[in-house]
Tab-separated table of C-alpha atoms and ligand atoms in Angstrom:
chain	number	residue	atom	x	y	z
A	27	MET	CA	-13.127	-3.435	-4.562
A	28	LEU	CA	-15.794	-0.930	-3.805
A	29	ILE	CA	-16.198	1.180	-6.892
A	30	ARG	CA	-14.607	-1.021	-9.510
A	31	ASN	CA	-17.760	-2.211	-11.213
A	32	ARG	CA	-19.608	1.050	-10.924
A	33	GLN	CA	-19.528	4.068	-13.121
A	34	SER	CA	-18.605	7.219	-11.294
A	35	TRP	CA	-22.150	8.584	-11.315
A	36	GLN	CA	-23.454	5.430	-9.663
A	37	ILE	CA	-21.723	5.992	-6.348
A	38	PRO	CA	-24.267	6.362	-3.599
A	39	GLU	CA	-24.247	9.767	-2.009
A	40	SER	CA	-23.306	8.189	1.332
A	41	GLN	CA	-20.061	6.820	-0.086
A	42	ALA	CA	-18.856	9.930	-1.812
A	43	THR	CA	-16.441	12.337	-0.200
A	44	PRO	CA	-18.443	15.481	0.408
A	45	GLU	CA	-17.353	18.285	-1.886
A	46	SER	CA	-16.647	20.514	1.093
A	47	VAL	CA	-14.291	17.938	2.594
A	48	PHE	CA	-12.538	17.507	-0.713
A	49	MET	CA	-12.178	21.252	-1.211
A	50	ASP	CA	-10.867	21.656	2.329
A	51	ARG	CA	-8.330	18.956	1.692
A	52	ARG	CA	-7.183	20.702	-1.467
A	53	GLY	CA	-7.149	24.056	0.221
A	54	PHE	CA	-5.038	22.622	3.002
A	55	LEU	CA	-2.652	21.054	0.566
A	56	GLY	CA	-2.358	24.247	-1.409
A	57	ALA	CA	-1.720	26.309	1.661
A	58	GLY	CA	0.700	24.185	3.584
A	59	ALA	CA	1.323	20.530	3.077
A	60	GLY	CA	1.338	20.974	-0.694
A	61	LEU	CA	4.262	23.302	-0.394
A	62	ILE	CA	6.130	20.837	1.774
A	63	ALA	CA	5.269	17.994	-0.533
A	64	GLY	CA	5.861	20.170	-3.578
A	65	ALA	CA	9.350	18.898	-4.140
A	66	ALA	CA	8.033	15.365	-3.950
A	67	LEU	CA	5.386	15.683	-6.665
A	68	PRO	CA	6.129	13.268	-9.441
A	69	GLN	CA	6.417	14.821	-12.865
A	70	ILE	CA	5.234	13.350	-16.112
A	71	ALA	CA	7.933	11.001	-17.336
A	72	ALA	CA	10.293	12.185	-20.000
A	73	ALA	CA	12.385	9.246	-21.213
A	74	GLN	CA	13.659	8.070	-17.851
A	75	GLY	CA	17.163	6.659	-17.690
A	76	ALA	CA	18.279	3.543	-15.890
A	77	ASP	CA	17.203	3.267	-12.277
A	78	PRO	CA	19.917	4.893	-10.102
A	79	THR	CA	19.794	1.950	-7.675
A	80	LEU	CA	20.088	-0.767	-10.330
A	81	ASP	CA	23.415	-1.942	-8.898
A	82	LEU	CA	21.659	-3.051	-5.673
A	83	TYR	CA	19.662	-5.792	-7.447
A	84	PRO	CA	19.192	-8.651	-7.072
A	85	ALA	CA	19.494	-8.210	-3.316
A	86	LYS	CA	20.454	-11.090	-1.053
A	87	LYS	CA	17.547	-13.403	-0.399
A	88	ASN	CA	16.414	-13.790	3.195
A	89	GLU	CA	15.909	-17.566	3.381
A	90	SER	CA	13.663	-17.398	6.440
A	91	PHE	CA	10.682	-16.476	4.290
A	92	THR	CA	9.533	-19.510	2.349
A	93	LEU	CA	6.381	-20.214	0.362
A	94	ASP	CA	3.852	-23.038	0.309
A	95	ARG	CA	3.110	-22.401	-3.391
A	96	PRO	CA	4.939	-21.471	-6.580
A	97	VAL	CA	5.973	-17.887	-7.244
A	98	THR	CA	3.472	-16.129	-9.516
A	99	ASP	CA	4.605	-15.620	-13.077
A	100	GLU	CA	6.168	-12.155	-13.345
A	101	LYS	CA	4.262	-11.140	-16.482
A	102	LEU	CA	0.994	-11.996	-14.846
A	103	ALA	CA	1.675	-10.092	-11.635
A	104	ALA	CA	2.928	-7.114	-13.626
A	105	ASN	CA	-0.251	-6.871	-15.672
A	106	TYR	CA	-2.869	-7.337	-12.982
A	107	ASN	CA	-2.633	-4.385	-10.639
A	108	ASN	CA	-4.753	-2.151	-8.489
A	109	PHE	CA	-3.586	1.448	-8.749
A	110	TYR	CA	-6.652	3.654	-8.760
A	111	GLU	CA	-4.638	6.785	-9.443
A	112	PHE	CA	-4.236	5.363	-12.950
A	113	GLY	CA	-7.682	3.876	-13.458
A	114	THR	CA	-9.977	1.279	-11.987
A	115	SER	CA	-9.061	-1.549	-14.375
A	116	LYS	CA	-6.272	-4.029	-13.638
A	117	ASP	CA	-4.442	-2.857	-16.739
A	118	VAL	CA	-2.617	0.275	-15.605
A	119	VAL	CA	0.838	-0.352	-17.081
A	120	ALA	CA	0.636	2.276	-19.836
A	121	ALA	CA	-1.015	4.927	-17.656
A	122	ALA	CA	1.415	4.368	-14.763
A	123	SER	CA	4.416	4.561	-17.103
A	124	LYS	CA	3.699	8.311	-17.399
A	125	MET	CA	4.698	8.812	-13.751
A	126	ALA	CA	8.312	9.999	-13.349
A	127	THR	CA	9.818	8.252	-10.369
A	128	ARG	CA	12.985	10.397	-10.206
A	129	PRO	CA	13.645	12.781	-8.667
A	130	TRP	CA	11.500	11.467	-5.800
A	131	ASN	CA	11.559	12.788	-2.280
A	132	VAL	CA	9.969	11.360	0.810
A	133	GLN	CA	8.801	13.710	3.543
A	134	ILE	CA	9.176	12.413	7.115
A	135	ASP	CA	7.234	14.521	9.556
A	136	GLY	CA	4.795	14.729	12.466
A	137	MET	CA	5.897	13.565	15.900
A	138	VAL	CA	9.584	13.028	15.204
A	139	GLU	CA	12.679	14.571	16.732
A	140	LYS	CA	13.286	16.574	13.547
A	141	PRO	CA	11.184	16.416	10.362
A	142	PHE	CA	13.188	15.933	7.181
A	143	GLU	CA	12.883	15.203	3.497
A	144	ILE	CA	15.081	12.608	1.845
A	145	GLY	CA	15.708	11.611	-1.754
A	146	VAL	CA	14.553	8.070	-2.388
A	147	ASP	CA	17.962	6.938	-3.679
A	148	GLU	CA	19.724	8.241	-0.590
A	149	LEU	CA	17.100	6.502	1.555
A	150	ILE	CA	17.405	3.180	-0.281
A	151	ARG	CA	21.202	3.219	0.005
A	152	LYS	CA	20.996	3.782	3.759
A	153	MET	CA	18.672	0.808	4.274
A	154	PRO	CA	19.408	-2.943	4.541
A	155	LEU	CA	17.918	-4.298	1.295
A	156	GLU	CA	16.946	-7.955	1.042
A	157	GLU	CA	14.652	-10.172	-0.985
A	158	ARG	CA	11.696	-11.957	0.621
A	159	LEU	CA	9.108	-14.329	-0.776
A	160	TYR	CA	5.671	-13.386	0.538
A	161	ARG	CA	2.106	-14.434	-0.107
A	162	PHE	CA	-0.139	-11.528	-1.052
A	163	ARG	CA	-3.914	-11.678	-0.511
A	164	CYS	CA	-6.184	-9.053	-2.040
A	165	VAL	CA	-9.518	-8.308	-0.349
A	166	GLU	CA	-11.091	-9.128	-3.741
A	167	ALA	CA	-10.266	-12.808	-3.013
A	168	TRP	CA	-7.357	-13.312	-5.411
A	169	SER	CA	-3.794	-13.993	-4.350
A	170	MET	CA	-0.265	-14.149	-5.649
A	171	ALA	CA	3.180	-14.991	-4.306
A	172	VAL	CA	6.074	-12.733	-5.241
A	173	PRO	CA	9.705	-11.979	-4.463
A	174	TRP	CA	9.758	-8.440	-3.061
A	175	THR	CA	12.966	-6.536	-2.446
A	176	GLY	CA	12.955	-3.960	0.293
A	177	PHE	CA	13.901	-3.122	3.830
A	178	PRO	CA	12.094	-3.481	7.139
A	179	LEU	CA	9.982	-0.395	7.855
A	180	LYS	CA	11.489	-0.688	11.339
A	181	ALA	CA	14.802	0.604	9.939
A	182	LEU	CA	13.082	3.700	8.572
A	183	VAL	CA	11.232	4.254	11.854
A	184	GLU	CA	14.596	4.210	13.616
A	185	LEU	CA	15.957	6.750	11.137
A	186	ALA	CA	12.906	8.980	11.704
A	187	LYS	CA	13.298	8.960	15.516
A	188	PRO	CA	9.618	9.246	16.516
A	189	LEU	CA	8.649	10.803	19.834
A	190	SER	CA	7.018	8.543	22.417
A	191	SER	CA	3.739	10.410	21.826
A	192	ALA	CA	3.572	8.985	18.268
A	193	LYS	CA	1.208	6.002	18.130
A	194	TYR	CA	0.652	5.504	14.401
A	195	VAL	CA	2.552	5.756	11.144
A	196	LYS	CA	0.547	7.379	8.366
A	197	MET	CA	1.682	6.921	4.769
A	198	GLU	CA	0.510	8.838	1.730
A	199	THR	CA	0.826	8.480	-2.015
A	200	PHE	CA	1.639	11.576	-4.100
A	201	LEU	CA	-1.157	13.898	-5.157
A	202	ASN	CA	-0.842	15.158	-8.703
A	203	PRO	CA	-3.848	14.734	-11.008
A	204	ARG	CA	-1.776	15.901	-14.005
A	205	VAL	CA	0.203	12.683	-13.650
A	206	ALA	CA	-2.499	10.453	-12.214
A	207	PRO	CA	-5.812	11.042	-13.994
A	208	GLY	CA	-7.684	8.914	-11.455
A	209	GLN	CA	-7.138	11.746	-8.997
A	210	LEU	CA	-9.478	13.886	-11.081
A	211	GLN	CA	-12.252	11.631	-9.787
A	212	ARG	CA	-13.005	13.808	-6.851
A	213	TRP	CA	-15.318	11.472	-4.977
A	214	TYR	CA	-12.244	9.466	-3.924
A	215	PRO	CA	-10.478	10.795	-0.813
A	216	TRP	CA	-7.081	11.445	-2.400
A	217	PRO	CA	-4.271	11.190	-1.642
A	218	TYR	CA	-4.335	7.420	-1.044
A	219	THR	CA	-3.588	7.127	2.661
A	220	GLU	CA	-2.800	4.156	4.849
A	221	GLY	CA	-1.656	3.660	8.392
A	222	LEU	CA	-0.225	1.203	10.880
A	223	THR	CA	0.303	1.236	14.616
A	224	ILE	CA	3.923	1.711	15.635
A	225	ALA	CA	3.964	-1.940	16.758
A	226	GLU	CA	2.747	-3.087	13.327
A	227	ALA	CA	5.169	-0.773	11.554
A	228	THR	CA	8.123	-2.172	13.490
A	229	ASN	CA	7.099	-5.837	13.165
A	230	GLU	CA	9.696	-7.918	11.322
A	231	MET	CA	7.215	-8.753	8.506
A	232	THR	CA	6.525	-5.138	7.533
A	233	LEU	CA	8.507	-4.312	4.438
A	234	MET	CA	9.107	-1.084	2.532
A	235	VAL	CA	9.419	-2.328	-0.999
A	236	THR	CA	11.746	-0.922	-3.638
A	237	GLY	CA	12.045	-3.895	-5.966
A	238	ILE	CA	10.324	-7.010	-7.242
A	239	TYR	CA	11.485	-10.098	-9.174
A	240	GLY	CA	15.101	-9.121	-8.524
A	241	LYS	CA	14.815	-5.664	-10.142
A	242	PRO	CA	13.833	-2.151	-9.134
A	243	ILE	CA	10.072	-2.021	-8.793
A	244	ALA	CA	8.087	-1.096	-11.917
A	245	ASN	CA	5.684	1.854	-11.871
A	246	GLN	CA	2.465	-0.176	-11.835
A	247	PHE	CA	3.584	-1.902	-8.604
A	248	GLY	CA	4.003	1.473	-6.858
A	249	ALA	CA	7.504	2.692	-7.689
A	250	PRO	CA	9.734	3.831	-6.216
A	251	LEU	CA	8.588	2.990	-2.677
A	252	ARG	CA	5.552	1.054	-1.404
A	253	LEU	CA	4.491	-0.800	1.685
A	254	ILE	CA	3.900	-4.556	2.063
A	255	THR	CA	2.146	-6.043	5.107
A	256	PRO	CA	1.527	-9.619	3.962
A	257	TRP	CA	-0.833	-10.589	6.797
A	258	LYS	CA	-3.241	-7.824	5.821
A	259	TYR	CA	-5.417	-7.408	2.762
A	260	GLY	CA	-3.518	-5.862	-0.125
A	261	PHE	CA	-5.231	-2.478	0.059
A	262	LYS	CA	-3.150	-1.671	3.150
A	263	SER	CA	0.007	-1.740	1.029
A	264	VAL	CA	0.067	1.856	-0.154
A	265	LYS	CA	2.045	2.589	-3.316
A	266	SER	CA	4.339	5.390	-4.525
A	267	ILE	CA	4.765	6.918	-1.077
A	268	THR	CA	5.853	10.556	-0.736
A	269	ARG	CA	5.001	11.265	2.868
A	270	ILE	CA	5.367	9.350	6.132
A	271	SER	CA	3.952	11.037	9.224
A	272	PHE	CA	4.131	9.941	12.845
A	273	VAL	CA	0.839	10.800	14.520
A	274	ALA	CA	-1.046	10.323	17.789
A	275	GLU	CA	-4.461	9.549	16.268
A	276	ARG	CA	-5.440	6.612	14.089
A	277	PRO	CA	-5.390	7.947	10.527
A	278	LYS	CA	-8.507	7.685	8.370
A	279	THR	CA	-7.467	5.446	5.517
A	280	PHE	CA	-8.500	5.728	1.858
A	281	TRP	CA	-10.919	2.790	1.699
A	282	GLU	CA	-12.185	3.342	5.207
A	283	ALA	CA	-13.056	6.931	4.262
A	284	LEU	CA	-14.981	5.599	1.252
A	285	GLN	CA	-16.813	2.719	2.895
A	286	ALA	CA	-15.959	1.946	6.505
A	287	GLN	CA	-18.405	-0.960	6.755
A	288	GLU	CA	-16.443	-2.880	4.122
A	289	TYR	CA	-12.858	-1.706	4.591
A	290	GLY	CA	-11.568	-0.961	8.057
A	291	PHE	CA	-8.291	0.176	9.553
A	292	TRP	CA	-6.997	-3.243	10.626
A	293	ALA	CA	-7.834	-5.339	7.545
A	294	ASN	CA	-6.143	-8.528	8.778
A	295	VAL	CA	-6.762	-11.587	6.600
A	296	ASN	CA	-9.268	-14.026	8.075
A	297	PRO	CA	-11.147	-16.687	6.077
A	298	GLU	CA	-13.908	-16.789	8.668
A	299	VAL	CA	-14.885	-13.156	8.444
A	300	ALA	CA	-16.684	-12.542	5.172
A	301	HIS	CA	-16.605	-9.247	3.347
A	302	PRO	CA	-20.166	-7.906	3.461
A	303	ARG	CA	-20.523	-8.770	-0.249
A	304	TRP	CA	-18.468	-11.958	-0.658
A	305	SER	CA	-16.810	-14.810	1.227
A	306	GLN	CA	-13.147	-14.623	2.225
A	307	ALA	CA	-12.907	-18.391	2.823
A	308	THR	CA	-10.962	-19.115	-0.367
A	309	GLU	CA	-8.823	-17.291	-2.881
A	310	GLN	CA	-8.207	-17.524	-6.612
A	311	VAL	CA	-4.475	-18.034	-7.117
A	312	LEU	CA	-3.395	-15.819	-10.025
A	313	GLY	CA	-2.342	-17.799	-13.056
A	314	THR	CA	-3.880	-21.096	-11.945
A	315	ARG	CA	-7.304	-22.700	-11.803
A	316	ASP	CA	-6.746	-23.229	-8.070
A	317	ARG	CA	-9.042	-21.881	-5.420
A	318	ARG	CA	-7.119	-22.366	-2.204
A	319	PRO	CA	-8.418	-22.082	1.320
A	320	THR	CA	-7.367	-18.726	2.729
A	321	LEU	CA	-5.161	-18.850	5.830
A	322	ILE	CA	-5.794	-16.758	8.894
A	323	TRP	CA	-3.301	-13.861	9.014
A	324	ASN	CA	-2.506	-15.084	5.481
A	325	GLY	CA	-0.353	-17.728	7.169
A	326	TYR	CA	1.777	-15.277	9.169
A	327	GLY	CA	0.108	-15.715	12.569
A	328	GLU	CA	3.286	-16.841	14.259
A	329	GLN	CA	4.883	-13.500	13.451
A	330	VAL	CA	1.942	-11.161	13.936
A	331	ALA	CA	-0.942	-12.561	16.007
A	332	GLY	CA	0.715	-11.263	19.190
A	333	LEU	CA	0.314	-7.689	17.943
A	334	TYR	CA	-3.415	-7.923	18.577
A	335	LYS	CA	-3.504	-9.250	22.137
A	336	GLY	CA	-5.918	-7.108	24.131
A	337	LEU	CA	-7.565	-5.733	20.999
A	338	GLU	CA	-10.199	-8.461	20.689
A	339	GLY	CA	-12.981	-5.847	20.803
A	340	GLU	CA	-11.695	-4.195	17.613
A	341	ARG	CA	-12.857	-5.052	14.098
A	342	LEU	CA	-9.514	-6.691	13.428
A	343	PHE	CA	-10.550	-8.580	10.301
A	344	VAL	CA	-12.387	-5.926	8.275
B	406	LIG	N1	-1.898	2.234	-3.409
B	406	LIG	C1	-2.328	3.302	-4.119
B	406	LIG	N2	-1.678	4.467	-3.994
B	406	LIG	N3	-3.391	3.245	-4.944
B	406	LIG	C2	-4.127	2.081	-5.084
B	406	LIG	O1	-5.117	2.061	-5.826
B	406	LIG	N4	-4.394	-0.243	-4.397
B	406	LIG	C3	-4.216	-1.172	-3.281
B	406	LIG	C4	-2.744	-1.335	-2.903
B	406	LIG	N5	-2.089	-0.045	-2.837
B	406	LIG	C5	-3.717	0.940	-4.340
B	406	LIG	C6	-2.558	1.050	-3.524
B	406	LIG	C7	-4.798	-2.480	-3.550
B	406	LIG	S1	-6.494	-2.553	-3.523
B	406	LIG	C8	-4.038	-3.578	-3.774
B	406	LIG	S2	-4.727	-5.124	-3.881
B	406	LIG	C9	-2.594	-3.492	-3.955
B	406	LIG	O2	-2.118	-2.142	-3.882
B	406	LIG	C10	-2.221	-4.059	-5.309
B	406	LIG	O3	-0.840	-4.140	-5.458
B	406	LIG	P1	-0.229	-4.691	-6.820
B	406	LIG	O4	-0.865	-3.938	-7.952
B	406	LIG	O5	1.229	-4.470	-6.715
B	406	LIG	O6	-0.593	-6.140	-6.898
């Protein structure tokens, strides 16, 4: 992605988060949101026990989601990750293992009937877990196909009871540089933030993921709770979520804040719209020598293209 091949000091001034903005953000967090999110901050892992939701796996497979390619080898997928909080290489397993994923609270706030905080285990047990096979297309032009376990974000939206004035769902990863050394790199606009329209969030494809390969999700994949929107580039699928806010304005997302020309809000997969620095026409399938043609909407047009009717003027594919 943007910064991966650069050393920190090579970031052009125009791409860096201004110090004042960063300090404001921290000041804000310290003064208010930080206190709310305080209970949700992950601690450094001390020998964690078995996952408290282990009994829920493997979840029943939803047979309506089928693949046109083999499932990616688990070892491969589990050792090739993007999780900038733990470094810019694909090898983040050891660094991410230092994140304690229990206790873990999720804050639900903004334009909802009543804001609340919920423990992730209580949340998972309230939700209809199922397994789905999805293609996953990274903006870097590699892809994989994996069995995710999770629940439709729609079910969580219903639990949250948003007001009609809420137009977007904003999701944030934890902010704790003691756990995630990448967050000491202050030119990134931490915390990692993503967002969807309410219509996208409640689409049947949009999954809140708690497990993968029939087990609770491992840290490097974004434990204990991450998003998956398989028709969008992978950077939309924010990991290790601690806060979900219902808002009226389109949130400024992490990559958009860094480099809006290359990474926009919508980020829908389209082979015909090149990234400014590379083609999106094909993708390298992890674990094979195959370069496959990329499919528009990553092959999920039937389920999602209708979401974008009337939005043709938007930069839907960046
Ligand atoms: N979420 C957070 N918090 N931090 C990240 O660096 N990287 C994104 C996305 N979610 C990222 C994140 C990108 S660029 C991709 S491609 C996917 O996570 C990678 O998911 P995976 O490691 O499970 O394959």
